mmCIF file of C-alpha atoms in Angstrom:
data_model
loop_
_atom_site.group_PDB
_atom_site.id
_atom_site.type_symbol
_atom_site.label_atom_id
_atom_site.label_comp_id
_atom_site.label_asym_id
_atom_site.label_seq_id
_atom_site.Cartn_x
_atom_site.Cartn_y
_atom_site.Cartn_z
ATOM 1 C CA UNK A 983 -15.459 54.278 38.643
ATOM 2 C CA UNK A 984 -13.700 52.736 35.534
ATOM 3 C CA UNK A 985 -15.213 49.301 34.004
ATOM 4 C CA UNK A 986 -13.058 46.879 32.164
ATOM 5 C CA UNK A 987 -11.519 48.594 28.960
ATOM 6 C CA UNK A 988 -10.774 46.592 25.821
ATOM 7 C CA UNK A 989 -8.939 47.805 22.620
ATOM 8 C CA UNK A 990 -8.889 48.279 20.001
ATOM 9 C CA UNK A 991 -13.065 47.755 19.674
ATOM 10 C CA UNK A 992 -12.864 46.477 16.110
ATOM 11 C CA UNK A 993 -10.022 44.562 14.625
ATOM 12 C CA UNK A 994 -10.064 43.652 10.500
ATOM 13 C CA UNK A 995 -6.809 41.555 9.453
ATOM 14 C CA UNK A 996 -5.933 39.485 6.807
ATOM 15 C CA UNK A 997 -5.732 35.927 7.321
ATOM 16 C CA UNK A 998 -2.080 34.933 8.413
ATOM 17 C CA UNK A 999 -1.656 38.198 10.032
ATOM 18 C CA UNK A 1000 -0.757 38.342 13.734
ATOM 19 C CA UNK A 1001 -2.864 40.438 16.008
ATOM 20 C CA UNK A 1002 -3.095 41.530 19.754
ATOM 21 C CA UNK A 1003 -5.676 42.392 21.741
ATOM 22 C CA UNK A 1004 -5.567 44.057 24.999
ATOM 23 C CA UNK A 1005 -7.762 44.486 28.068
ATOM 24 C CA UNK A 1006 -7.241 46.829 30.830
ATOM 25 C CA UNK A 1007 -9.067 45.330 33.987
ATOM 26 C CA UNK A 1008 -10.760 47.041 36.821
ATOM 27 C CA UNK A 1009 -8.105 48.346 39.062
ATOM 28 C CA UNK A 1010 -7.300 45.957 42.058
ATOM 29 C CA UNK A 1011 -9.076 42.966 40.287
ATOM 30 C CA UNK A 1012 -6.843 40.160 40.647
ATOM 31 C CA UNK A 1013 -8.597 37.246 38.426
ATOM 32 C CA UNK A 1014 -8.893 38.427 34.601
ATOM 33 C CA UNK A 1015 -10.601 36.015 31.940
ATOM 34 C CA UNK A 1016 -10.793 35.997 28.610
ATOM 35 C CA UNK A 1017 -13.759 34.672 26.341
ATOM 36 C CA UNK A 1018 -14.671 34.008 23.010
ATOM 37 C CA UNK A 1019 -18.042 34.759 21.515
ATOM 38 C CA UNK A 1020 -18.408 33.632 17.852
ATOM 39 C CA UNK A 1021 -21.607 34.722 15.796
ATOM 40 C CA UNK A 1022 -24.889 33.800 17.224
ATOM 41 C CA UNK A 1023 -23.055 31.616 20.072
ATOM 42 C CA UNK A 1024 -22.689 31.670 23.718
ATOM 43 C CA UNK A 1025 -19.275 32.826 25.752
ATOM 44 C CA UNK A 1026 -16.594 30.390 25.554
ATOM 45 C CA UNK A 1027 -13.766 30.502 28.025
ATOM 46 C CA UNK A 1028 -10.115 31.098 26.981
ATOM 47 C CA UNK A 1029 -8.123 31.583 29.808
ATOM 48 C CA UNK A 1030 -7.964 32.535 33.473
ATOM 49 C CA UNK A 1031 -5.538 34.606 35.341
ATOM 50 C CA UNK A 1032 -4.928 34.863 38.916
ATOM 51 C CA UNK A 1033 -2.310 37.931 39.376
ATOM 52 C CA UNK A 1034 0.159 37.476 36.460
ATOM 53 C CA UNK A 1035 -0.023 33.658 36.432
ATOM 54 C CA UNK A 1036 -2.681 31.443 34.445
ATOM 55 C CA UNK A 1037 -3.088 28.660 36.605
ATOM 56 C CA UNK A 1038 -6.038 27.630 33.683
ATOM 57 C CA UNK A 1039 -5.363 27.705 29.821
ATOM 58 C CA UNK A 1040 -7.287 25.561 29.304
ATOM 59 C CA UNK A 1041 -9.669 26.672 26.896
ATOM 60 C CA UNK A 1042 -7.327 28.189 24.478
ATOM 61 C CA UNK A 1043 -8.228 26.635 21.072
ATOM 62 C CA UNK A 1044 -4.421 25.926 19.859
ATOM 63 C CA UNK A 1045 -0.755 26.720 19.984
ATOM 64 C CA UNK A 1046 -1.100 29.868 17.800
ATOM 65 C CA UNK A 1047 -2.966 31.466 20.702
ATOM 66 C CA UNK A 1048 -1.372 33.384 23.895
ATOM 67 C CA UNK A 1049 -1.890 35.385 26.560
ATOM 68 C CA UNK A 1050 0.106 37.215 29.271
ATOM 69 C CA UNK A 1051 -0.852 39.343 32.179
ATOM 70 C CA UNK A 1052 1.816 41.884 33.557
ATOM 71 C CA UNK A 1053 2.037 44.080 36.482
ATOM 72 C CA UNK A 1054 -1.174 41.832 37.803
ATOM 73 C CA UNK A 1055 -2.942 44.675 35.532
ATOM 74 C CA UNK A 1056 -3.167 44.849 31.462
ATOM 75 C CA UNK A 1057 -3.206 41.417 29.765
ATOM 76 C CA UNK A 1058 -2.836 40.836 26.159
ATOM 77 C CA UNK A 1059 -4.442 38.053 24.162
ATOM 78 C CA UNK A 1060 -2.243 37.101 20.970
ATOM 79 C CA UNK A 1061 -3.224 35.329 17.884
ATOM 80 C CA UNK A 1062 -1.052 33.979 15.742
ATOM 81 C CA UNK A 1063 -1.167 33.461 11.823
ATOM 82 C CA UNK A 1064 -5.023 34.035 11.999
ATOM 83 C CA UNK A 1065 -7.664 31.827 10.344
ATOM 84 C CA UNK A 1066 -10.919 32.634 9.396
ATOM 85 C CA UNK A 1067 -12.569 30.624 12.107
ATOM 86 C CA UNK A 1068 -10.845 33.018 14.512
ATOM 87 C CA UNK A 1069 -13.131 35.729 13.825
ATOM 88 C CA UNK A 1070 -15.500 36.576 16.694
ATOM 89 C CA UNK A 1071 -15.704 38.721 19.534
ATOM 90 C CA UNK A 1072 -13.352 38.459 22.302
ATOM 91 C CA UNK A 1073 -14.488 39.644 25.670
ATOM 92 C CA UNK A 1074 -12.151 40.472 28.996
ATOM 93 C CA UNK A 1075 -13.750 40.107 32.556
ATOM 94 C CA UNK A 1076 -12.211 41.050 35.766
ATOM 95 C CA UNK A 1077 -13.106 39.969 39.385
ATOM 96 C CA UNK A 1078 -11.366 41.250 42.510
ATOM 97 C CA UNK A 1079 -11.477 36.965 43.182
ATOM 98 C CA UNK A 1080 -12.979 33.829 41.981
ATOM 99 C CA UNK A 1081 -16.028 34.049 43.771
ATOM 100 C CA UNK A 1082 -17.372 37.417 43.392
ATOM 101 C CA UNK A 1083 -19.208 38.218 40.242
ATOM 102 C CA UNK A 1084 -17.247 39.268 36.501
ATOM 103 C CA UNK A 1085 -17.396 42.360 35.191
ATOM 104 C CA UNK A 1086 -16.860 42.676 31.215
ATOM 105 C CA UNK A 1087 -15.688 45.077 28.927
ATOM 106 C CA UNK A 1088 -17.303 45.500 25.446
ATOM 107 C CA UNK A 1089 -14.827 43.611 23.923
ATOM 108 C CA UNK A 1090 -12.744 43.469 20.580
ATOM 109 C CA UNK A 1091 -14.486 42.584 17.371
ATOM 110 C CA UNK A 1092 -12.129 40.565 15.353
ATOM 111 C CA UNK A 1093 -12.969 39.679 11.534
ATOM 112 C CA UNK A 1094 -10.275 37.808 9.624
ATOM 113 C CA UNK A 1095 -10.735 38.638 5.863
ATOM 114 C CA UNK B 259 -18.016 18.456 31.947
ATOM 115 C CA UNK B 260 -20.029 21.458 32.800
ATOM 116 C CA UNK B 261 -22.580 22.771 30.183
ATOM 117 C CA UNK B 262 -25.575 24.798 30.085
ATOM 118 C CA UNK B 263 -28.481 24.669 27.691
ATOM 119 C CA UNK B 264 -31.070 27.463 27.241
ATOM 120 C CA UNK B 265 -34.348 27.820 25.381
ATOM 121 C CA UNK B 266 -33.640 28.577 21.646
ATOM 122 C CA UNK B 267 -34.600 32.187 20.311
ATOM 123 C CA UNK B 268 -35.627 34.704 19.301
ATOM 124 C CA UNK B 269 -38.648 35.189 21.577
ATOM 125 C CA UNK B 270 -40.974 37.609 20.312
ATOM 126 C CA UNK B 271 -43.334 39.104 23.263
ATOM 127 C CA UNK B 272 -45.904 41.905 22.984
ATOM 128 C CA UNK B 273 -45.694 44.781 25.754
ATOM 129 C CA UNK B 274 -46.842 43.790 29.691
ATOM 130 C CA UNK B 275 -46.807 39.860 28.472
ATOM 131 C CA UNK B 276 -45.219 37.148 30.887
ATOM 132 C CA UNK B 277 -41.406 36.063 29.982
ATOM 133 C CA UNK B 278 -39.731 32.635 30.802
ATOM 134 C CA UNK B 279 -36.501 31.814 29.232
ATOM 135 C CA UNK B 280 -35.732 27.977 30.036
ATOM 136 C CA UNK B 281 -32.329 27.318 31.346
ATOM 137 C CA UNK B 282 -30.843 23.997 32.701
ATOM 138 C CA UNK B 283 -27.740 22.682 33.525
ATOM 139 C CA UNK B 284 -25.345 19.817 33.849
ATOM 140 C CA UNK B 285 -22.521 20.380 36.821
ATOM 141 C CA UNK B 286 -20.603 17.964 39.240
ATOM 142 C CA UNK B 287 -20.970 19.745 42.594
ATOM 143 C CA UNK B 288 -22.905 22.491 43.492
ATOM 144 C CA UNK B 289 -22.417 25.266 40.881
ATOM 145 C CA UNK B 290 -23.247 28.955 41.445
ATOM 146 C CA UNK B 291 -25.861 30.310 38.684
ATOM 147 C CA UNK B 292 -26.135 33.461 36.900
ATOM 148 C CA UNK B 293 -28.081 35.198 34.146
ATOM 149 C CA UNK B 294 -26.334 37.880 32.244
ATOM 150 C CA UNK B 295 -27.954 40.484 29.901
ATOM 151 C CA UNK B 296 -26.326 42.374 26.642
ATOM 152 C CA UNK B 297 -28.387 45.148 25.626
ATOM 153 C CA UNK B 298 -27.734 46.296 22.122
ATOM 154 C CA UNK B 299 -24.634 47.822 21.581
ATOM 155 C CA UNK B 300 -24.048 47.359 25.119
ATOM 156 C CA UNK B 301 -21.277 44.900 26.920
ATOM 157 C CA UNK B 302 -22.575 42.159 29.046
ATOM 158 C CA UNK B 303 -24.043 42.715 32.378
ATOM 159 C CA UNK B 304 -24.796 40.578 35.158
ATOM 160 C CA UNK B 305 -28.644 40.493 35.613
ATOM 161 C CA UNK B 306 -29.191 38.358 38.919
ATOM 162 C CA UNK B 307 -27.497 35.171 40.650
ATOM 163 C CA UNK B 308 -28.148 32.310 42.852
ATOM 164 C CA UNK B 309 -25.287 30.565 44.929
ATOM 165 C CA UNK B 310 -27.372 27.750 46.153
ATOM 166 C CA UNK B 311 -30.295 25.343 45.930
ATOM 167 C CA UNK B 312 -33.896 27.039 46.114
ATOM 168 C CA UNK B 313 -32.327 30.273 46.630
ATOM 169 C CA UNK B 314 -33.993 33.263 44.284
ATOM 170 C CA UNK B 315 -32.437 35.926 42.613
ATOM 171 C CA UNK B 316 -34.135 38.935 41.345
ATOM 172 C CA UNK B 317 -33.297 42.174 39.761
ATOM 173 C CA UNK B 318 -35.286 44.853 37.627
ATOM 174 C CA UNK B 319 -38.394 42.719 37.932
ATOM 175 C CA UNK B 320 -36.645 39.581 36.842
ATOM 176 C CA UNK B 321 -36.486 36.691 38.946
ATOM 177 C CA UNK B 322 -34.780 32.917 38.597
ATOM 178 C CA UNK B 323 -34.886 30.002 41.097
ATOM 179 C CA UNK B 324 -31.899 27.648 41.285
ATOM 180 C CA UNK B 325 -33.738 24.461 41.435
ATOM 181 C CA UNK B 326 -31.257 21.529 42.081
ATOM 182 C CA UNK B 327 -33.926 18.849 41.964
ATOM 183 C CA UNK B 328 -34.762 19.728 37.966
ATOM 184 C CA UNK B 329 -31.355 21.153 37.445
ATOM 185 C CA UNK B 330 -32.975 24.367 36.168
ATOM 186 C CA UNK B 331 -32.546 28.455 36.397
ATOM 187 C CA UNK B 332 -35.488 29.714 34.320
ATOM 188 C CA UNK B 333 -35.443 33.512 34.180
ATOM 189 C CA UNK B 334 -39.152 35.115 34.510
ATOM 190 C CA UNK B 335 -40.672 38.626 34.580
ATOM 191 C CA UNK B 336 -44.129 39.079 35.166
ATOM 192 C CA UNK B 337 -44.724 41.993 32.581
ATOM 193 C CA UNK B 338 -41.679 42.854 29.890
ATOM 194 C CA UNK B 339 -41.048 46.383 28.405
ATOM 195 C CA UNK B 340 -39.709 47.292 25.115
ATOM 196 C CA UNK B 341 -36.459 47.912 26.929
ATOM 197 C CA UNK B 342 -36.290 44.616 28.218
ATOM 198 C CA UNK B 343 -35.266 43.658 24.569
ATOM 199 C CA UNK B 344 -31.651 41.848 24.475
ATOM 200 C CA UNK B 345 -29.989 38.706 24.730
ATOM 201 C CA UNK B 346 -30.088 36.880 28.046
ATOM 202 C CA UNK B 347 -27.065 34.670 28.942
ATOM 203 C CA UNK B 348 -27.503 31.916 31.583
ATOM 204 C CA UNK B 349 -24.037 30.747 33.059
ATOM 205 C CA UNK B 350 -22.623 28.643 35.734
ATOM 206 C CA UNK B 351 -19.554 28.709 37.963
ATOM 207 C CA UNK B 352 -18.386 25.094 38.344
ATOM 208 C CA UNK B 353 -16.974 24.031 42.096
ATOM 209 C CA UNK B 354 -13.874 24.502 40.650
ATOM 210 C CA UNK B 355 -11.388 26.900 41.898
ATOM 211 C CA UNK B 356 -10.925 29.039 39.054
ATOM 212 C CA UNK B 357 -14.003 31.027 38.800
ATOM 213 C CA UNK B 358 -14.581 30.470 35.137
ATOM 214 C CA UNK B 359 -18.041 30.844 33.516
ATOM 215 C CA UNK B 360 -19.629 28.397 31.577
ATOM 216 C CA UNK B 361 -22.092 30.165 29.292
ATOM 217 C CA UNK B 362 -25.795 28.945 27.420
ATOM 218 C CA UNK B 363 -26.140 30.180 23.791
ATOM 219 C CA UNK B 364 -28.104 32.973 24.335
ATOM 220 C CA UNK B 365 -31.672 33.954 23.813
ATOM 221 C CA UNK B 366 -32.859 36.868 22.114
ATOM 222 C CA UNK B 367 -35.910 38.646 23.276
ATOM 223 C CA UNK B 368 -37.775 41.021 21.156
ATOM 224 C CA UNK B 369 -40.406 42.914 23.001
ATOM 225 C CA UNK B 370 -42.832 45.011 20.778
ATOM 226 C CA UNK B 371 -45.018 47.750 21.687
#
């Protein structure tokens, strides 16, 4: 079946612009996660959704970052007034619940000029 | 807080050599432990997991044993192949109820023919 889909796969933008990243989880997966992977580093947790609510936003690095999920499906991660340190690969993962292993998308590579 | 430490790479081996990638963790409670793999140009995939002490996860010839006494989950393979060249990530899922993963920084493995 279809896996986790993320778009765009690559995004290049100028410093100060806003960007929106999209994640389509596997159908029926109620748990959805966003992670950030900086070059040469491991993944950092950003936010967790259960259905349409976000009980854990503890990893969002600043108030420039926000995320929402609608219809217990698609999620968008928005970064406002982008900075160069926001350059990274942003990965989305989904799971049927918080116990089953997470399935990852291919990520969005974000480059801030 | 919870954390994962992996041996630094890159690790370069000849085909058929024995592989060990060390992983140690710090966590409260009883975390579940995972190894994920990222092949060149592909997304992150679950390689194996263990959910309680002394469990051994295995897949594709790779093994890792959950050692609570040494807080370790080292990845091993008896005979590596060129196709095993990838980045390997150790991760834990803590005892909280969100299911979020804490990742190590990743270890790059290069296998030469």
